[in-house]
């Protein structure tokens, strides 16, 4: 088949000149049409052979009368004799001669033609004959297909048709193998196929072939060409997709066994190429074990890689090993030293990729360790400069995703939102090169997950679920980064269930969350218990979690847990015990500059003070916290904060002079209105009811009967809808 | 493939012989065409044979017709590989006749018009098309219709991969089945069962069959009972002096035993009979290897592979040769080829492991040794190799397990116990170490070989010191005396003896005031009875 496609392409290259010279003297082809044809021909040459009709169609699209002449030429050759084809090749070489050659020798077409003529001249007689029969078959297959379409009506040749039917019937069980064996690909075609699939796997997994069919293709390829080592590597990547330890190890080792051979053959200085692949073989094995969570095995393999690399003084390989070592050590304990060392060394050896990857890991670690934000951002900015310089688009993506995450950590949702949008609307650099957008990298998953959560926080649940739906499409459930969105999805559902007071649903989600992230799961479990008024169980769980998180230095979770414990205390009316816990949380969150958690702590603190009878003090500290909450907080938190402010205002107004008191109450009513709009956004009926009740009381106090009645009516409506347990009113802040 | 064709050829010649007396009217009618075609067939003019048989109706003529077409396709395929349009098409060349044959044969098969030979051919065609399941069914049917056709049985043998599959076959109950079972047991490494079958066949009257004798020898070779296998092969050579089949196995045995003159004689002899046989090349390769002329050995193995690219043993042996020449990359290539031909070739997996071990990649080679171990769970060599790797990786617990298991399954090289003992020594588990050394010495002496074993002296030295520490003077001095028998430990042994004497004298005078330290281990107290028989 390969031969026939060459012929066809030769014809195309040949044809325009011929027609231009002989039959259509005046009409010269516009040069851009030629370019278009060439561009089109390139595709079939890299892909598997396409049937003639498709080829002709492709030509026709760029130049209509060329197609018919190609067809005629092919028909002449295929229906004629061997000599016709030989004649064709003889004529071909003529086009270079003469005073005004039709094709210039060094042009693209010329080079291609000369290449083909050379290849043709090398063929032996039987090979020429084979080429000819292949061409004939290629042509006839197409004719036959057309023929079947036409001869459906024609029933003269019934006998033959019967025979054909029978044959086809029998062929049915063969079909499947036939299809899989369809690919006698040439070296170039196979390489193209592999590189295309590999880049799809890396960048956009959903567009690649499914694991099963890809494996089938690969097996087929290997059957025809067992020495094609790269296919083994792709098969390794493919097995990784389906989490198959066994066959991925097998393929990886097979690949390196093969590679060692080629390395030894191709390099004249023997040992260099060969030893190199040995080192990387061990390193890749370590990566594989790491991917599957066999950390001990990975470490052993890594040690081996390091040892071999050290023996042969391969610093580049050693740097890679060092980075991996950091990743492995990270699973056990945090080690900045290793990483700093790695960054320094990689810069020294001119490995920008490793260096900035190291910087990014370092930034991440420092962010958790509560280092100053400005320094971290500076570091990221500097590494960004590096990325743009070396156009490392993948790292740019990671950097932006990291910024999103860091802003989220600090509680600046607006900034996080902005960064996330930046990444999504940025055109990847690779898009220019390959035409494949990097779509399924981890950074995209991270950013999209944050985006979903941010939207959910603002009460745009439809938008959030839309984003999650998109994530589901982009990262199918069994792909590598799918766990990320699974966790976020369940978290969002959990929050909603909690808001709506459907605790049983929240409880059922806990199991799923625990499977993906055990700490988060336990925390959520405690929250559910707390909401179901099982205080002592919740307390026990939270205490345990607190100790664990302190041990692993997960400060964010520590503060959340402290807040929950404080809430447990004030729910049990032990506000005095809650205070020190809250102060501890406040100190921690200020130290680690987790601003949002800090303001939430302040809200809690203010509430405790309100209950303890010092509303003026509460109002004072509320003023510091209300701004960040309104700027970055979730809608629900905003509502709670405003509600709390109103309460404090009312409480502190008790001691005011009557005129001032009225003013204070009216401003409280305004604040309550604001809280009401926030609560309405998330459809939090319970809170709405409380606000309405409170508002009604205030209107009553101010003597505005009409407004009071309106609020009371609304309250009544909501009260009937909701389960009627006692209205806690002032006793709850959340 | 070659063997199969030869067998088939013999069978055909046989049928042709009886065919001269036509048994049915149809046969009589086709007789002329058939004899003409048969002559063409013998001359390997397959297309010509098929042409003259095209109108024949009789079963035998039909078989010859189809078979000629099949062989013609195969021949063309082989020719095609030589001048294909490029290296890429290699492996893409197909026997074009196969699909047509399949269509026609399946039609006949449905109509139940195929005889035993026809079924066999149908099965072969199906197998060539990789339709394994269908092929097995057809071969079983062929065996039922014509149980005396060994070709069908052989094909069946190649398609069955494990014992479970064998269980679910419904085979005809004839004496041929016994041959088949014995053969497949050998293939599946169920040597005990195979030997039993062969013995019963001999008892049933096949005592003179050289085939059975050779199969028994191969079976003994597979379970590494070298002496027995050697004697049987020698017997076989006497009965069938011009035999070439299985002689590669024989040469392997001679190689293992380093019997240079015998191997040289065998090589010369085979070379005289037919030098262009795979087996001959293999024997010569082995011969050169034993003479440490590894380049020449590799050359002969390559020649064997040229004669038959699917000859598995040669790939592995070539790998070994490259290993000897320290050409690791070529060795890896050879072993990989061997695995490609047969995934269950444990020697190739083991060889790959060894190669990587030489390259100082103990973790990397673990995988290969594990594969080898999976294929031969009861072979101590893989276990010892695994143990060594674990030891290098400092995973002593796993290493101990491996060595212990190696000892438990019957250690061939008798090294597992020493290694285990040394491990215990490293971990300061002196009691277990002593136990292992005792067992080791016991083992060495009980098999009656007075081979110079390096580690025996080490064992005695350790034991002497161990008993000395436990203050078991009698045992200690017995061991120290043994030490004196070896060059490298003689001085130490003597020194220890002196010390013991000294301490003993002291102990006798002051035994009352020095508290006696109870020995750690009582079980070894009577250990001199182990050495008593020497």
mmCIF file of N, CA and C in Angstrom, chain A residues 327-415:
data_model
loop_
_atom_site.group_PDB
_atom_site.id
_atom_site.type_symbol
_atom_site.label_atom_id
_atom_site.label_comp_id
_atom_site.label_asym_id
_atom_site.label_seq_id
_atom_site.Cartn_x
_atom_site.Cartn_y
_atom_site.Cartn_z
ATOM 1 N N UNK A 327 10.803 14.135 46.436
ATOM 2 C CA UNK A 327 9.395 13.730 46.380
ATOM 3 C C UNK A 327 9.148 12.552 47.299
ATOM 4 N N UNK A 328 10.094 11.610 47.286
ATOM 5 C CA UNK A 328 9.937 10.425 48.116
ATOM 6 C C UNK A 328 10.048 10.779 49.599
ATOM 7 N N UNK A 329 11.038 11.624 49.918
ATOM 8 C CA UNK A 329 11.257 11.982 51.321
ATOM 9 C C UNK A 329 10.064 12.759 51.857
ATOM 10 N N UNK A 330 9.462 13.522 50.963
ATOM 11 C CA UNK A 330 8.326 14.344 51.345
ATOM 12 C C UNK A 330 7.217 13.484 51.933
ATOM 13 N N UNK A 331 7.123 12.262 51.410
ATOM 14 C CA UNK A 331 6.080 11.372 51.907
ATOM 15 C C UNK A 331 6.368 10.996 53.353
ATOM 16 N N UNK A 332 7.596 11.084 53.733
ATOM 17 C CA UNK A 332 7.956 10.671 55.086
ATOM 18 C C UNK A 332 8.134 11.895 55.986
ATOM 19 N N UNK A 333 8.992 12.821 55.606
ATOM 20 C CA UNK A 333 9.130 14.050 56.401
ATOM 21 C C UNK A 333 9.543 15.181 55.478
ATOM 22 N N UNK A 334 9.302 16.406 55.927
ATOM 23 C CA UNK A 334 9.644 17.540 55.090
ATOM 24 C C UNK A 334 11.138 17.809 55.161
ATOM 25 N N UNK A 335 11.733 18.025 54.027
ATOM 26 C CA UNK A 335 13.166 18.270 54.051
ATOM 27 C C UNK A 335 13.510 19.398 53.085
ATOM 28 N N UNK A 336 13.570 20.584 53.639
ATOM 29 C CA UNK A 336 13.892 21.754 52.828
ATOM 30 C C UNK A 336 15.316 21.669 52.295
ATOM 31 N N UNK A 337 16.166 21.097 53.127
ATOM 32 C CA UNK A 337 17.594 21.134 52.805
ATOM 33 C C UNK A 337 17.856 20.492 51.458
ATOM 34 N N UNK A 338 17.266 19.290 51.305
ATOM 35 C CA UNK A 338 17.444 18.561 50.054
ATOM 36 C C UNK A 338 17.034 19.406 48.875
ATOM 37 N N UNK A 339 15.885 20.045 49.052
ATOM 38 C CA UNK A 339 15.301 20.785 47.955
ATOM 39 C C UNK A 339 16.141 21.992 47.592
ATOM 40 N N UNK A 340 16.568 22.716 48.630
ATOM 41 C CA UNK A 340 17.392 23.896 48.355
ATOM 42 C C UNK A 340 18.652 23.494 47.608
ATOM 43 N N UNK A 341 19.207 22.395 48.081
ATOM 44 C CA UNK A 341 20.398 21.863 47.450
ATOM 45 C C UNK A 341 20.123 21.561 45.988
ATOM 46 N N UNK A 342 18.998 20.900 45.770
ATOM 47 C CA UNK A 342 18.634 20.500 44.417
ATOM 48 C C UNK A 342 18.492 21.716 43.509
ATOM 49 N N UNK A 343 17.832 22.777 44.037
ATOM 50 C CA UNK A 343 17.626 23.973 43.218
ATOM 51 C C UNK A 343 18.965 24.595 42.847
ATOM 52 N N UNK A 344 19.829 24.719 43.844
ATOM 53 C CA UNK A 344 21.141 25.311 43.583
ATOM 54 C C UNK A 344 21.892 24.557 42.507
ATOM 55 N N UNK A 345 21.909 23.216 42.692
ATOM 56 C CA UNK A 345 22.686 22.385 41.773
ATOM 57 C C UNK A 345 22.115 22.441 40.372
ATOM 58 N N UNK A 346 20.776 22.375 40.283
ATOM 59 C CA UNK A 346 20.185 22.363 38.944
ATOM 60 C C UNK A 346 20.484 23.652 38.221
ATOM 61 N N UNK A 347 20.468 24.767 38.961
ATOM 62 C CA UNK A 347 20.801 26.039 38.329
ATOM 63 C C UNK A 347 22.235 26.001 37.821
ATOM 64 N N UNK A 348 23.067 25.365 38.654
ATOM 65 C CA UNK A 348 24.473 25.283 38.297
ATOM 66 C C UNK A 348 24.689 24.495 37.018
ATOM 67 N N UNK A 349 23.923 23.406 36.879
ATOM 68 C CA UNK A 349 24.113 22.570 35.698
ATOM 69 C C UNK A 349 23.216 22.987 34.545
ATOM 70 N N UNK A 350 22.540 24.087 34.727
ATOM 71 C CA UNK A 350 21.717 24.585 33.637
ATOM 72 C C UNK A 350 20.526 23.712 33.325
ATOM 73 N N UNK A 351 19.796 23.322 34.350
ATOM 74 C CA UNK A 351 18.574 22.558 34.130
ATOM 75 C C UNK A 351 17.405 23.411 34.599
ATOM 76 N N UNK A 352 16.925 24.288 33.769
ATOM 77 C CA UNK A 352 15.908 25.239 34.232
ATOM 78 C C UNK A 352 14.630 24.543 34.688
ATOM 79 N N UNK A 353 14.293 23.468 34.014
ATOM 80 C CA UNK A 353 13.038 22.794 34.349
ATOM 81 C C UNK A 353 13.064 22.288 35.780
ATOM 82 N N UNK A 354 14.128 21.558 36.079
ATOM 83 C CA UNK A 354 14.241 21.003 37.429
ATOM 84 C C UNK A 354 14.332 22.116 38.459
ATOM 85 N N UNK A 355 15.093 23.167 38.110
ATOM 86 C CA UNK A 355 15.288 24.242 39.069
ATOM 87 C C UNK A 355 13.959 24.880 39.427
ATOM 88 N N UNK A 356 13.180 25.220 38.410
ATOM 89 C CA UNK A 356 11.953 25.924 38.774
ATOM 90 C C UNK A 356 10.932 24.979 39.381
ATOM 91 N N UNK A 357 10.995 23.721 38.995
ATOM 92 C CA UNK A 357 10.135 22.755 39.687
ATOM 93 C C UNK A 357 10.492 22.731 41.165
ATOM 94 N N UNK A 358 11.792 22.778 41.431
ATOM 95 C CA UNK A 358 12.254 22.803 42.810
ATOM 96 C C UNK A 358 11.782 24.051 43.517
ATOM 97 N N UNK A 359 11.891 25.191 42.842
ATOM 98 C CA UNK A 359 11.455 26.448 43.463
ATOM 99 C C UNK A 359 9.977 26.366 43.803
ATOM 100 N N UNK A 360 9.232 25.794 42.878
ATOM 101 C CA UNK A 360 7.800 25.711 43.125
ATOM 102 C C UNK A 360 7.478 24.831 44.328
ATOM 103 N N UNK A 361 8.182 23.707 44.421
ATOM 104 C CA UNK A 361 7.941 22.841 45.588
ATOM 105 C C UNK A 361 8.318 23.572 46.860
ATOM 106 N N UNK A 362 9.422 24.324 46.758
ATOM 107 C CA UNK A 362 9.905 25.054 47.924
ATOM 108 C C UNK A 362 8.873 26.096 48.345
ATOM 109 N N UNK A 363 8.327 26.809 47.369
ATOM 110 C CA UNK A 363 7.319 27.824 47.664
ATOM 111 C C UNK A 363 6.122 27.191 48.353
ATOM 112 N N UNK A 364 5.723 26.067 47.819
ATOM 113 C CA UNK A 364 4.567 25.383 48.396
ATOM 114 C C UNK A 364 4.822 25.045 49.855
ATOM 115 N N UNK A 365 6.011 24.516 50.080
ATOM 116 C CA UNK A 365 6.350 24.104 51.437
ATOM 117 C C UNK A 365 6.415 25.309 52.372
ATOM 118 N N UNK A 366 7.033 26.380 51.880
ATOM 119 C CA UNK A 366 7.164 27.577 52.704
ATOM 120 C C UNK A 366 5.797 28.187 52.987
ATOM 121 N N UNK A 367 4.916 28.104 52.014
ATOM 122 C CA UNK A 367 3.579 28.660 52.214
ATOM 123 C C UNK A 367 2.893 27.958 53.368
ATOM 124 N N UNK A 368 3.046 26.645 53.421
ATOM 125 C CA UNK A 368 2.448 25.899 54.530
ATOM 126 C C UNK A 368 3.150 26.230 55.835
ATOM 127 N N UNK A 369 4.427 26.560 55.718
ATOM 128 C CA UNK A 369 5.183 26.834 56.932
ATOM 129 C C UNK A 369 4.989 28.273 57.399
ATOM 130 N N UNK A 370 4.155 29.030 56.696
ATOM 131 C CA UNK A 370 3.825 30.373 57.148
ATOM 132 C C UNK A 370 4.895 31.409 56.906
ATOM 133 N N UNK A 371 5.640 31.253 55.834
ATOM 134 C CA UNK A 371 6.640 32.263 55.509
ATOM 135 C C UNK A 371 5.956 33.487 54.911
ATOM 136 N N UNK A 372 6.675 34.615 54.914
ATOM 137 C CA UNK A 372 6.071 35.864 54.470
ATOM 138 C C UNK A 372 5.602 35.750 53.015
ATOM 139 N N UNK A 373 4.390 36.227 52.801
ATOM 140 C CA UNK A 373 3.759 36.043 51.495
ATOM 141 C C UNK A 373 4.512 36.780 50.394
ATOM 142 N N UNK A 374 5.012 37.990 50.740
ATOM 143 C CA UNK A 374 5.643 38.766 49.675
ATOM 144 C C UNK A 374 6.871 38.060 49.112
ATOM 145 N N UNK A 375 7.601 37.381 50.010
ATOM 146 C CA UNK A 375 8.796 36.673 49.545
ATOM 147 C C UNK A 375 8.426 35.528 48.609
ATOM 148 N N UNK A 376 7.372 34.823 48.997
ATOM 149 C CA UNK A 376 6.953 33.695 48.158
ATOM 150 C C UNK A 376 6.549 34.178 46.780
ATOM 151 N N UNK A 377 5.770 35.256 46.774
ATOM 152 C CA UNK A 377 5.301 35.759 45.487
ATOM 153 C C UNK A 377 6.474 36.245 44.643
ATOM 154 N N UNK A 378 7.440 36.817 45.328
ATOM 155 C CA UNK A 378 8.644 37.245 44.620
ATOM 156 C C UNK A 378 9.343 36.063 43.971
ATOM 157 N N UNK A 379 9.474 34.993 44.754
ATOM 158 C CA UNK A 379 10.151 33.802 44.240
ATOM 159 C C UNK A 379 9.409 33.262 43.024
ATOM 160 N N UNK A 380 8.082 33.240 43.140
ATOM 161 C CA UNK A 380 7.296 32.722 42.012
ATOM 162 C C UNK A 380 7.464 33.608 40.793
ATOM 163 N N UNK A 381 7.516 34.904 41.044
ATOM 164 C CA UNK A 381 7.659 35.832 39.920
ATOM 165 C C UNK A 381 9.014 35.592 39.226
ATOM 166 N N UNK A 382 10.048 35.426 40.066
ATOM 167 C CA UNK A 382 11.373 35.194 39.479
ATOM 168 C C UNK A 382 11.395 33.923 38.646
ATOM 169 N N UNK A 383 10.787 32.873 39.198
ATOM 170 C CA UNK A 383 10.816 31.619 38.437
ATOM 171 C C UNK A 383 9.962 31.754 37.179
ATOM 172 N N UNK A 384 8.918 32.574 37.262
ATOM 173 C CA UNK A 384 8.103 32.813 36.070
ATOM 174 C C UNK A 384 8.930 33.417 34.950
ATOM 175 N N UNK A 385 9.808 34.311 35.335
ATOM 176 C CA UNK A 385 10.691 34.915 34.339
ATOM 177 C C UNK A 385 11.472 33.831 33.614
ATOM 178 N N UNK A 386 11.984 32.907 34.421
ATOM 179 C CA UNK A 386 12.733 31.772 33.855
ATOM 180 C C UNK A 386 11.875 30.996 32.865
ATOM 181 N N UNK A 387 10.634 30.733 33.282
ATOM 182 C CA UNK A 387 9.764 29.914 32.429
ATOM 183 C C UNK A 387 9.523 30.587 31.096
ATOM 184 N N UNK A 388 9.231 31.873 31.156
ATOM 185 C CA UNK A 388 8.925 32.558 29.903
ATOM 186 C C UNK A 388 10.160 32.585 29.014
ATOM 187 N N UNK A 389 11.308 32.713 29.667
ATOM 188 C CA UNK A 389 12.537 32.757 28.893
ATOM 189 C C UNK A 389 12.759 31.443 28.149
ATOM 190 N N UNK A 390 12.511 30.341 28.859
ATOM 191 C CA UNK A 390 12.739 29.032 28.237
ATOM 192 C C UNK A 390 11.459 28.456 27.647
ATOM 193 N N UNK A 391 10.432 29.265 27.633
ATOM 194 C CA UNK A 391 9.078 28.845 27.205
ATOM 195 C C UNK A 391 8.694 27.455 27.716
ATOM 196 N N UNK A 392 8.718 27.340 29.012
ATOM 197 C CA UNK A 392 8.287 26.099 29.658
ATOM 198 C C UNK A 392 6.811 26.262 30.018
ATOM 199 N N UNK A 393 5.975 26.017 29.049
ATOM 200 C CA UNK A 393 4.564 26.358 29.251
ATOM 201 C C UNK A 393 3.951 25.545 30.379
ATOM 202 N N UNK A 394 4.419 24.325 30.537
ATOM 203 C CA UNK A 394 3.839 23.469 31.559
ATOM 204 C C UNK A 394 4.069 24.085 32.945
ATOM 205 N N UNK A 395 5.295 24.614 33.124
ATOM 206 C CA UNK A 395 5.625 25.188 34.428
ATOM 207 C C UNK A 395 4.883 26.500 34.651
ATOM 208 N N UNK A 396 4.630 27.224 33.588
ATOM 209 C CA UNK A 396 3.854 28.457 33.748
ATOM 210 C C UNK A 396 2.471 28.103 34.277
ATOM 211 N N UNK A 397 1.900 27.074 33.701
ATOM 212 C CA UNK A 397 0.588 26.631 34.170
ATOM 213 C C UNK A 397 0.635 26.283 35.647
ATOM 214 N N UNK A 398 1.653 25.520 35.999
ATOM 215 C CA UNK A 398 1.753 25.096 37.392
ATOM 216 C C UNK A 398 1.887 26.318 38.290
ATOM 217 N N UNK A 399 2.708 27.261 37.838
ATOM 218 C CA UNK A 399 2.944 28.442 38.657
ATOM 219 C C UNK A 399 1.639 29.198 38.906
ATOM 220 N N UNK A 400 0.844 29.349 37.861
ATOM 221 C CA UNK A 400 -0.417 30.075 38.043
ATOM 222 C C UNK A 400 -1.350 29.296 38.965
ATOM 223 N N UNK A 401 -1.382 27.987 38.754
ATOM 224 C CA UNK A 401 -2.234 27.164 39.618
ATOM 225 C C UNK A 401 -1.786 27.301 41.064
ATOM 226 N N UNK A 402 -0.485 27.388 41.229
ATOM 227 C CA UNK A 402 0.043 27.495 42.586
ATOM 228 C C UNK A 402 -0.342 28.832 43.202
ATOM 229 N N UNK A 403 -0.280 29.867 42.392
ATOM 230 C CA UNK A 403 -0.680 31.172 42.910
ATOM 231 C C UNK A 403 -2.146 31.148 43.337
ATOM 232 N N UNK A 404 -2.963 30.523 42.506
ATOM 233 C CA UNK A 404 -4.380 30.395 42.867
ATOM 234 C C UNK A 404 -4.515 29.739 44.232
ATOM 235 N N UNK A 405 -3.796 28.635 44.380
ATOM 236 C CA UNK A 405 -3.910 27.882 45.624
ATOM 237 C C UNK A 405 -3.414 28.704 46.802
ATOM 238 N N UNK A 406 -2.334 29.444 46.595
ATOM 239 C CA UNK A 406 -1.776 30.223 47.706
ATOM 240 C C UNK A 406 -2.727 31.356 48.097
ATOM 241 N N UNK A 407 -3.287 32.009 47.100
ATOM 242 C CA UNK A 407 -4.250 33.068 47.427
ATOM 243 C C UNK A 407 -5.434 32.504 48.185
ATOM 244 N N UNK A 408 -5.843 31.313 47.778
ATOM 245 C CA UNK A 408 -6.957 30.665 48.476
ATOM 246 C C UNK A 408 -6.568 30.373 49.920
ATOM 247 N N UNK A 409 -5.346 29.929 50.079
ATOM 248 C CA UNK A 409 -4.865 29.595 51.418
ATOM 249 C C UNK A 409 -4.895 30.836 52.298
ATOM 250 N N UNK A 410 -4.480 31.961 51.727
ATOM 251 C CA UNK A 410 -4.469 33.197 52.487
ATOM 252 C C UNK A 410 -5.859 33.791 52.641
ATOM 253 N N UNK A 411 -6.820 33.211 51.958
ATOM 254 C CA UNK A 411 -8.170 33.709 52.089
ATOM 255 C C UNK A 411 -8.486 34.897 51.210
ATOM 256 N N UNK A 412 -7.755 35.062 50.121
ATOM 257 C CA UNK A 412 -8.072 36.161 49.203
ATOM 258 C C UNK A 412 -8.763 35.580 47.990
ATOM 259 N N UNK A 413 -10.055 35.393 48.103
ATOM 260 C CA UNK A 413 -10.738 34.665 47.038
ATOM 261 C C UNK A 413 -10.745 35.452 45.737
ATOM 262 N N UNK A 414 -10.785 36.787 45.831
ATOM 263 C CA UNK A 414 -10.830 37.572 44.596
ATOM 264 C C UNK A 414 -9.559 37.359 43.783
ATOM 265 N N UNK A 415 -8.426 37.403 44.489
ATOM 266 C CA UNK A 415 -7.161 37.191 43.795
ATOM 267 C C UNK A 415 -7.091 35.785 43.207
#
